[in-house]
Coordinates of N, CA and C in Angstrom, one line a residue:
M1 N 150.9 141.0 -12.1 CA 150.4 139.8 -12.4 C 149.4 139.1 -12.9
R2 N 149.6 138.6 -13.3 CA 148.2 137.9 -14.3 C 147.5 137.3 -12.8
S3 N 145.9 137.3 -13.1 CA 144.6 136.2 -12.3 C 144.0 136.0 -13.0
A4 N 143.3 134.7 -12.4 CA 142.4 133.9 -13.3 C 141.5 133.3 -12.6
L5 N 140.4 133.6 -12.8 CA 139.1 132.9 -12.5 C 139.1 131.2 -13.0
L6 N 139.4 130.0 -12.0 CA 138.9 128.8 -12.2 C 138.2 128.2 -11.2
L7 N 137.4 128.0 -12.3 CA 135.8 126.7 -11.6 C 136.4 125.5 -10.6
A8 N 136.1 125.4 -9.3 CA 136.7 124.1 -8.8 C 135.7 123.4 -7.8
S9 N 135.6 122.2 -8.6 CA 134.5 121.7 -8.0 C 135.2 120.4 -7.0
G10 N 137.1 120.5 -6.5 CA 137.3 119.6 -6.0 C 137.8 117.9 -6.1
G11 N 137.9 117.9 -7.4 CA 137.7 116.9 -8.8 C 138.6 117.0 -8.9
L12 N 139.4 115.7 -9.4 CA 141.2 116.0 -9.8 C 141.8 116.8 -11.0
D13 N 140.9 117.5 -11.9 CA 140.5 117.2 -13.2 C 141.1 119.2 -13.2
S14 N 139.4 119.9 -12.0 CA 139.6 121.5 -11.5 C 140.6 121.5 -11.4
T15 N 141.7 121.0 -10.4 CA 142.6 121.1 -9.3 C 143.2 121.0 -9.5
T16 N 143.4 119.8 -10.5 CA 144.8 120.1 -11.5 C 145.2 121.3 -12.1
V17 N 144.3 121.6 -13.2 CA 144.6 123.1 -13.7 C 144.8 124.1 -12.5
G18 N 144.2 124.1 -10.8 CA 144.2 124.9 -10.7 C 145.9 124.5 -10.1
Y19 N 146.6 123.9 -10.0 CA 148.2 123.7 -9.8 C 148.3 124.2 -11.0
R20 N 148.8 123.7 -12.3 CA 149.0 124.1 -13.5 C 149.1 126.0 -13.0
L21 N 148.0 127.0 -13.3 CA 148.3 127.9 -13.0 C 149.1 128.4 -12.1
L22 N 148.3 128.1 -10.0 CA 150.1 128.3 -9.7 C 151.2 129.0 -9.6
S23 N 151.5 127.1 -10.8 CA 152.9 126.8 -10.8 C 153.1 128.4 -11.6
A24 N 152.4 128.5 -12.8 CA 152.8 129.4 -13.9 C 153.0 130.9 -13.5
G25 N 152.4 131.2 -12.0 CA 152.6 132.1 -11.2 C 151.2 133.5 -11.4
V26 N 150.1 132.6 -11.3 CA 148.6 133.0 -11.7 C 148.3 133.4 -10.3
D27 N 147.7 134.5 -10.9 CA 146.8 134.5 -8.9 C 145.8 134.0 -9.3
V28 N 145.1 132.2 -8.8 CA 143.9 132.6 -8.8 C 143.1 133.0 -8.4
F29 N 141.5 132.9 -8.4 CA 140.7 133.5 -7.5 C 139.6 131.4 -7.4
P30 N 139.7 131.1 -6.7 CA 139.0 129.4 -7.1 C 136.9 130.7 -6.8
I31 N 136.3 129.5 -7.0 CA 134.9 129.8 -7.2 C 134.1 128.2 -7.4
F32 N 133.2 127.6 -6.4 CA 132.6 126.9 -5.8 C 130.8 127.1 -6.5
F33 N 131.0 126.1 -7.9 CA 129.0 126.5 -7.2 C 128.2 125.3 -6.8
D34 N 127.0 125.9 -5.8 CA 126.2 124.4 -5.1 C 125.1 124.8 -6.5
Y35 N 124.5 123.8 -7.2 CA 123.7 123.8 -7.9 C 122.8 123.2 -7.2
G36 N 123.0 122.3 -6.1 CA 122.0 122.0 -5.4 C 122.7 120.2 -5.7
Q37 N 123.6 120.1 -5.8 CA 124.5 118.0 -5.7 C 123.9 117.7 -4.6
H38 N 123.9 116.2 -4.3 CA 123.9 115.9 -3.0 C 124.8 115.4 -2.1
C39 N 126.0 116.1 -3.4 CA 127.5 116.2 -2.6 C 128.1 117.2 -1.9
V40 N 127.5 118.4 -2.2 CA 127.9 119.6 -2.4 C 128.7 120.0 -1.2
E41 N 128.2 119.5 0.3 CA 129.2 119.6 1.2 C 130.6 118.6 1.6
T42 N 130.8 117.8 0.5 CA 131.7 116.7 1.4 C 132.9 117.4 0.0
E43 N 131.8 118.3 -1.5 CA 132.8 118.4 -2.5 C 133.2 120.4 -1.8
W44 N 132.5 120.8 -1.1 CA 133.1 122.3 -0.8 C 133.7 121.7 0.2
S45 N 134.3 121.1 1.1 CA 135.0 120.3 2.0 C 136.5 120.7 1.1
R46 N 136.2 119.4 0.1 CA 138.3 119.0 -0.4 C 138.4 120.3 -1.3
V47 N 137.3 121.3 -2.2 CA 138.2 122.5 -2.7 C 138.7 123.8 -2.0
N48 N 138.7 123.3 -0.2 CA 139.0 124.3 0.6 C 140.1 123.0 1.4
E49 N 140.3 121.9 0.9 CA 141.1 121.5 1.7 C 142.7 121.2 0.4
V50 N 142.0 121.0 -0.8 CA 142.8 120.2 -2.1 C 143.8 121.6 -2.6
F51 N 143.7 122.7 -2.2 CA 144.2 123.5 -3.0 C 145.6 124.2 -1.6
P52 N 147.2 124.6 -1.8 CA 147.6 125.1 -1.1 C 147.4 126.2 -0.3
G53 N 148.4 126.8 0.8 CA 147.6 127.3 1.6 C 148.2 129.3 0.5
E54 N 148.8 129.3 -0.1 CA 149.2 130.4 -0.8 C 148.2 130.6 -2.1
M55 N 147.6 129.8 -2.1 CA 145.9 129.9 -3.3 C 145.1 130.7 -2.2
R56 N 144.4 131.2 -3.1 CA 143.2 132.5 -2.0 C 142.2 131.4 -2.0
R57 N 141.9 131.1 -0.7 CA 140.3 130.7 -0.4 C 139.2 130.7 -1.8
P58 N 138.5 129.9 -2.0 CA 137.2 129.2 -2.9 C 136.0 130.4 -2.2
E59 N 135.5 130.9 -3.3 CA 134.1 131.5 -3.4 C 133.0 130.7 -3.9
R60 N 132.0 130.7 -2.7 CA 131.1 129.6 -2.9 C 129.8 130.9 -3.0
F61 N 129.1 130.2 -4.5 CA 127.5 130.3 -5.1 C 126.1 129.6 -4.8
D62 N 125.3 130.1 -4.8 CA 123.9 129.0 -4.7 C 123.1 129.4 -5.6
I63 N 123.4 128.2 -6.6 CA 122.5 128.6 -7.5 C 121.4 127.1 -8.6
S64 N 121.4 126.4 -6.7 CA 120.0 125.2 -5.9 C 118.8 125.2 -7.1
D65 N 118.5 127.1 -6.7 CA 117.3 127.1 -7.2 C 116.3 126.3 -8.6
I66 N 118.1 126.8 -9.1 CA 117.8 126.4 -10.8 C 116.8 124.8 -11.1
F67 N 117.5 124.6 -10.9 CA 117.4 122.7 -10.7 C 116.9 122.3 -9.2
R68 N 115.4 123.2 -8.7 CA 114.9 122.9 -7.3 C 114.1 121.3 -8.2
G69 N 114.0 119.9 -7.8 CA 112.6 119.6 -8.6 C 114.1 118.5 -9.6
S70 N 115.0 118.4 -9.7 CA 115.6 117.7 -10.7 C 115.6 116.1 -10.3
A71 N 115.1 115.4 -11.6 CA 115.0 113.6 -10.4 C 116.7 113.6 -11.0
S72 N 117.8 113.7 -11.5 CA 118.5 114.2 -11.5 C 119.5 113.0 -10.6
R73 N 120.1 111.9 -10.3 CA 120.8 111.4 -9.6 C 122.4 112.2 -8.7
L74 N 122.3 113.6 -9.2 CA 123.1 114.2 -9.1 C 123.1 115.3 -7.9
I75 N 121.3 115.4 -7.8 CA 120.9 116.3 -7.1 C 119.9 115.1 -5.9
R76 N 119.6 114.3 -6.3 CA 118.6 113.1 -5.7 C 119.1 112.2 -5.2
E77 N 120.0 111.3 -4.2 CA 121.0 111.0 -4.1 C 120.6 109.4 -3.9
A78 N 121.0 108.4 -5.0 CA 120.2 107.2 -4.5 C 120.9 106.2 -3.5
D79 N 119.6 104.8 -3.6 CA 120.3 104.4 -2.7 C 120.7 102.8 -3.6
L80 N 122.6 103.0 -3.6 CA 123.5 102.4 -3.7 C 123.1 100.8 -3.6
W81 N 122.4 100.0 -2.3 CA 122.2 99.1 -2.1 C 121.1 98.5 -2.8
T82 N 120.2 100.1 -3.3 CA 119.3 99.2 -3.7 C 118.6 99.7 -5.4
E83 N 119.4 100.5 -5.5 CA 119.0 101.1 -6.7 C 120.1 101.2 -7.8
E84 N 120.3 100.7 -8.9 CA 121.2 101.0 -9.9 C 121.6 102.8 -10.3
V85 N 122.6 103.2 -11.1 CA 122.1 104.5 -11.3 C 123.7 104.0 -12.8
K86 N 122.5 104.3 -13.7 CA 123.1 104.3 -15.0 C 123.4 106.3 -15.1
D87 N 124.0 106.4 -16.3 CA 124.3 107.0 -17.2 C 122.9 108.8 -17.4
D88 N 122.5 108.1 -17.9 CA 120.8 109.1 -18.6 C 120.1 109.7 -16.5
D89 N 120.5 108.5 -15.6 CA 119.7 109.2 -14.8 C 120.8 110.3 -14.1
L90 N 122.2 110.4 -14.7 CA 123.2 111.6 -13.9 C 122.9 112.8 -14.6
Y91 N 121.5 113.0 -15.6 CA 122.3 114.6 -16.5 C 121.1 115.6 -16.4
I92 N 121.7 116.6 -15.9 CA 121.0 117.8 -15.8 C 121.1 118.9 -16.5
P93 N 120.6 119.5 -17.4 CA 120.3 120.1 -18.5 C 120.5 121.0 -18.4
Y94 N 122.0 122.4 -19.2 CA 122.5 123.2 -19.3 C 123.2 123.8 -18.2
R95 N 123.6 122.3 -17.8 CA 124.3 122.3 -16.2 C 126.1 123.4 -16.4
T96 N 125.6 123.1 -17.3 CA 127.5 123.2 -17.5 C 127.8 125.0 -18.2
M97 N 126.3 124.7 -19.3 CA 126.3 125.9 -19.9 C 126.0 126.8 -19.0
L98 N 125.7 126.7 -18.0 CA 125.1 127.9 -16.6 C 126.4 128.2 -15.8
F99 N 126.9 127.0 -15.3 CA 128.4 126.9 -15.2 C 129.1 128.8 -16.1
F100 N 129.4 128.0 -17.0 CA 130.5 129.6 -17.6 C 129.8 130.3 -17.5
A101 N 128.3 130.4 -17.5 CA 128.0 132.3 -18.6 C 128.0 132.7 -16.8
A102 N 127.4 131.9 -15.5 CA 128.1 132.6 -14.3 C 129.7 133.0 -13.8
A103 N 130.2 132.2 -14.2 CA 131.0 132.2 -13.9 C 132.4 133.0 -14.8
A104 N 131.6 133.0 -16.1 CA 132.5 134.5 -17.1 C 131.7 136.1 -16.5
A105 N 130.6 136.1 -16.2 CA 129.9 137.5 -15.3 C 130.6 137.8 -13.7
R106 N 130.8 136.2 -13.0 CA 131.4 137.3 -11.9 C 133.0 137.5 -12.1
A107 N 134.1 136.5 -13.2 CA 135.1 137.1 -13.3 C 135.1 139.3 -13.9
Q108 N 134.2 138.9 -14.9 CA 134.6 140.5 -15.4 C 133.7 141.2 -14.5
T109 N 132.8 140.5 -13.6 CA 132.4 142.1 -12.2 C 133.7 142.1 -11.3
V110 N 134.2 141.5 -11.5 CA 135.7 142.0 -9.9 C 137.1 141.9 -11.5
G111 N 136.9 142.0 -12.5 CA 137.8 142.8 -13.7 C 138.8 142.0 -14.0
I112 N 138.2 140.7 -13.7 CA 139.8 139.2 -14.5 C 138.5 138.9 -15.5
L113 N 139.6 138.7 -16.7 CA 139.2 138.5 -17.6 C 139.3 136.7 -18.8
D114 N 139.8 135.5 -17.3 CA 140.2 134.7 -17.7 C 139.5 133.7 -16.8
V115 N 139.1 132.5 -17.6 CA 138.2 131.8 -16.6 C 138.4 131.0 -17.0
Y116 N 138.4 129.7 -16.3 CA 139.5 128.7 -16.6 C 138.9 127.6 -15.8
T117 N 138.5 125.8 -16.9 CA 137.8 124.9 -16.2 C 138.4 124.0 -16.2
G118 N 137.8 122.6 -15.4 CA 138.7 120.8 -15.1 C 138.5 120.6 -16.4
F119 N 137.1 120.9 -17.3 CA 136.7 120.4 -18.0 C 137.2 119.0 -19.7
I120 N 137.0 117.7 -19.2 CA 137.7 117.7 -20.3 C 136.7 116.5 -21.3
N121 N 137.5 116.3 -22.2 CA 136.3 116.1 -23.1 C 135.3 113.9 -23.1
S122 N 134.6 114.8 -22.1 CA 134.0 113.6 -21.3 C 132.3 113.9 -21.6
N123 N 131.4 112.8 -22.1 CA 130.2 112.6 -22.2 C 129.3 111.9 -21.2
H124 N 130.5 111.2 -19.6 CA 129.4 109.9 -19.5 C 127.7 110.7 -19.5
A125 N 127.4 111.9 -18.8 CA 126.3 112.4 -18.5 C 125.7 112.4 -19.3
K126 N 125.3 111.7 -21.2 CA 124.4 112.3 -22.2 C 124.9 113.9 -21.6
E127 N 125.7 115.0 -21.4 CA 125.2 116.1 -21.8 C 126.7 116.9 -22.5
I128 N 126.4 117.2 -23.6 CA 126.4 118.1 -24.7 C 127.0 118.9 -24.9
D129 N 127.4 120.1 -23.5 CA 128.1 120.2 -22.9 C 129.1 120.2 -22.2
C130 N 129.4 118.9 -21.7 CA 130.9 118.8 -21.8 C 131.2 118.5 -23.2
A131 N 131.9 118.1 -24.2 CA 132.1 117.7 -25.3 C 133.4 119.0 -25.8
S132 N 134.3 118.5 -26.3 CA 135.1 119.7 -26.8 C 134.6 120.5 -27.8
A133 N 133.9 120.1 -28.5 CA 132.7 120.7 -30.0 C 132.2 121.5 -29.2
F134 N 131.6 121.6 -28.1 CA 130.5 122.6 -27.2 C 131.7 123.7 -26.7
M135 N 132.9 123.6 -26.7 CA 133.6 124.4 -25.5 C 134.5 125.3 -26.8
N136 N 134.2 124.8 -28.3 CA 135.1 125.2 -29.0 C 134.2 126.8 -29.5
S137 N 132.6 126.0 -29.5 CA 131.6 126.5 -29.9 C 131.5 128.1 -29.7
L138 N 132.1 127.6 -27.8 CA 131.6 128.6 -26.9 C 133.0 129.9 -26.7
D139 N 133.5 129.4 -27.2 CA 134.7 130.4 -27.7 C 134.6 131.3 -28.7
A140 N 133.8 131.1 -29.8 CA 133.2 131.8 -31.1 C 132.2 132.7 -30.5
L141 N 131.5 131.9 -29.4 CA 130.4 133.0 -28.3 C 130.9 134.0 -28.3
T142 N 131.6 133.6 -27.1 CA 132.2 134.6 -25.9 C 133.3 135.9 -26.6
S143 N 133.8 135.3 -27.6 CA 134.6 136.2 -28.6 C 133.8 137.6 -28.6
T144 N 132.3 137.2 -29.3 CA 131.7 138.4 -29.2 C 131.0 139.1 -28.6
I145 N 130.6 138.9 -27.6 CA 129.6 139.1 -26.0 C 130.5 140.5 -25.4
G146 N 131.5 139.6 -25.1 CA 132.2 140.0 -23.8 C 134.2 140.3 -23.8
P147 N 134.2 140.7 -23.0 CA 136.0 140.6 -23.4 C 136.3 139.1 -22.4
V148 N 135.7 138.2 -21.5 CA 136.4 137.3 -20.6 C 136.3 136.1 -21.7
R149 N 137.4 135.5 -21.1 CA 137.9 133.8 -21.7 C 137.9 132.9 -21.2
V150 N 137.8 131.9 -22.0 CA 136.7 130.7 -21.2 C 138.1 129.3 -21.5
H151 N 138.7 129.4 -20.6 CA 139.9 128.8 -21.3 C 139.4 126.7 -20.7
S152 N 139.9 125.9 -21.4 CA 139.2 124.6 -20.5 C 140.7 124.0 -21.4
P153 N 142.2 123.8 -20.6 CA 143.2 123.5 -20.9 C 143.7 121.8 -21.0
F154 N 142.1 121.0 -20.3 CA 142.5 119.0 -20.8 C 141.3 119.2 -22.0
R155 N 140.5 120.2 -22.4 CA 139.8 119.7 -23.5 C 139.6 118.4 -24.5
Y156 N 141.2 118.3 -24.5 CA 141.7 117.1 -25.5 C 142.6 116.5 -25.3
S157 N 142.2 116.2 -23.2 CA 142.9 115.5 -23.4 C 142.5 113.5 -22.4
S158 N 142.9 113.1 -21.9 CA 142.1 112.1 -21.3 C 142.3 112.0 -20.0
K159 N 141.8 111.2 -19.2 CA 141.7 111.1 -17.6 C 143.2 111.3 -17.4
A160 N 143.7 110.1 -18.1 CA 145.4 109.3 -17.4 C 146.6 110.9 -17.9
D161 N 146.0 111.2 -18.9 CA 146.8 112.6 -18.7 C 147.2 113.4 -18.2
V162 N 145.2 113.8 -17.3 CA 145.2 114.8 -16.3 C 145.8 114.5 -15.1
A163 N 145.9 112.9 -14.8 CA 146.6 112.4 -13.6 C 148.0 112.6 -13.8
R164 N 148.6 111.8 -14.6 CA 150.0 112.6 -14.4 C 149.9 113.6 -14.8
A165 N 150.1 114.9 -15.1 CA 149.9 116.1 -14.7 C 150.4 116.5 -13.5
A166 N 148.6 116.1 -12.5 CA 148.8 116.2 -10.8 C 149.7 115.8 -10.7
V167 N 150.2 114.6 -11.0 CA 151.2 113.7 -9.9 C 152.6 114.3 -10.2
E168 N 152.6 115.6 -11.1 CA 154.2 115.8 -11.8 C 154.1 117.5 -11.2
L169 N 152.7 117.6 -10.7 CA 151.7 119.1 -9.7 C 152.6 119.1 -7.9
G170 N 152.0 118.1 -8.1 CA 151.8 117.9 -6.9 C 150.5 117.3 -6.4
V171 N 149.1 117.1 -6.6 CA 148.2 117.7 -6.5 C 148.1 116.7 -5.6
P172 N 147.7 116.6 -4.2 CA 147.5 115.9 -3.5 C 146.0 115.0 -4.3
V173 N 146.2 113.9 -5.0 CA 144.5 113.2 -6.1 C 144.4 112.6 -4.8
G174 N 144.9 111.8 -3.8 CA 143.5 110.8 -2.8 C 142.9 111.4 -2.8
R175 N 143.1 113.1 -2.0 CA 142.0 113.9 -1.8 C 141.3 114.5 -1.9
T176 N 141.5 114.5 -3.7 CA 139.9 115.0 -4.3 C 138.7 114.1 -4.4
Y177 N 137.6 114.4 -5.1 CA 136.3 114.1 -4.4 C 135.7 114.6 -6.0
S178 N 134.9 113.2 -6.9 CA 134.5 113.1 -7.8 C 133.3 112.4 -8.5
C179 N 133.3 112.1 -7.3 CA 131.5 110.6 -7.5 C 130.8 111.1 -8.0
Q180 N 129.9 110.5 -8.6 CA 128.7 111.1 -8.5 C 127.3 110.9 -8.1
A181 N 127.6 109.2 -7.7 CA 126.6 109.2 -6.8 C 126.5 109.1 -5.3
S182 N 127.8 109.1 -4.4 CA 127.6 108.7 -3.1 C 127.7 110.5 -2.4
A183 N 127.1 110.9 -1.9 CA 127.3 111.5 -1.4 C 128.7 112.8 -0.3
T184 N 129.1 111.4 0.1 CA 130.0 111.3 1.6 C 130.9 110.4 1.2
F185 N 131.3 109.1 0.4 CA 132.1 108.5 0.0 C 132.4 107.7 -1.2
P186 N 133.3 107.5 -2.0 CA 133.6 107.3 -3.2 C 132.9 105.8 -3.7
C187 N 131.8 106.0 -4.6 CA 131.4 104.7 -5.0 C 132.4 103.7 -5.7
G188 N 133.2 104.2 -6.3 CA 133.7 103.5 -7.1 C 132.9 102.3 -8.2
A189 N 131.8 103.2 -8.6 CA 131.3 102.0 -9.8 C 130.2 103.3 -10.3
C190 N 130.0 104.2 -10.4 CA 129.3 105.5 -10.8 C 130.5 105.3 -12.1
P191 N 130.3 106.7 -13.0 CA 130.9 106.5 -14.4 C 131.9 107.5 -14.1
N192 N 132.3 108.9 -13.3 CA 133.5 109.6 -13.0 C 133.9 108.5 -12.3
C193 N 133.8 107.4 -10.9 CA 134.4 106.6 -10.2 C 135.7 105.9 -11.0
V194 N 134.3 105.1 -12.3 CA 135.1 104.1 -12.8 C 136.0 104.9 -14.2
E195 N 135.8 105.2 -14.7 CA 136.8 106.7 -15.5 C 138.1 107.5 -14.8
R196 N 138.0 107.2 -13.5 CA 139.1 108.0 -12.1 C 139.9 106.6 -12.2
L197 N 139.4 105.4 -12.2 CA 140.3 104.4 -11.3 C 141.1 104.0 -12.6
S198 N 140.5 103.4 -14.0 CA 140.8 103.3 -15.3 C 141.4 104.7 -15.7
A199 N 141.8 105.8 -15.0 CA 142.9 106.5 -15.4 C 144.4 106.0 -14.4
L200 N 144.1 105.9 -13.8 CA 145.6 105.9 -12.4 C 146.1 105.0 -12.7
K201 N 145.3 104.1 -12.5 CA 145.6 102.5 -14.1 C 146.8 103.2 -14.7
L202 N 145.8 103.4 -15.9 CA 146.7 103.9 -17.1 C 148.1 104.4 -16.6
A203 N 147.7 105.7 -16.1 CA 149.2 106.4 -15.6 C 149.5 105.6 -14.5
E204 N 149.2 104.6 -13.9 CA 151.1 103.6 -13.3 C 150.7 103.8 -11.4
L205 N 149.2 104.6 -11.5 CA 149.7 105.2 -10.3 C 148.6 104.7 -9.0
V206 N 147.9 103.4 -9.2 CA 147.4 102.3 -8.9 C 148.9 101.1 -9.1

């Protein structure tokens, strides 16, 4: 059986990729990164909840010291009653690049050659390494330094495309969690929440 390591966050995109791999008969190894995000326990809870029982249980890795002292509102939760959260407030330098490198290292360590992510071509938080151009360049880089390959099957897809795929695959969409501003409940106003709601409407799911 083919194996793949999956970067899992408990959000709609990575969960849908996991379900797609499982439906294709792939042995999926989900991994979760605690990078100091204020919603880490909510995300971790959802990662353990949303995948079906036949999938391997997720592994959790703590890399939070890297971003100690960050002013990002992904790390330091805002008071949504009194503070406005803007796109620029959510930036975390090199976060996605760090995820990819750590996932590739873990994959090769356990003898897996394919890493999957749920990243789509979105740049709400001004992160260059969340764009499809970066993912394409990453493909060229990793091909020269080791056997592990990173796959982002939704890199050219819209969030609505992902939502439609999720429904077809039986993903528990309502239990996935993607909020950037609140640690315990979807705020409905951060870039991820707005994009998610818009996608569900476009996909005629709400």
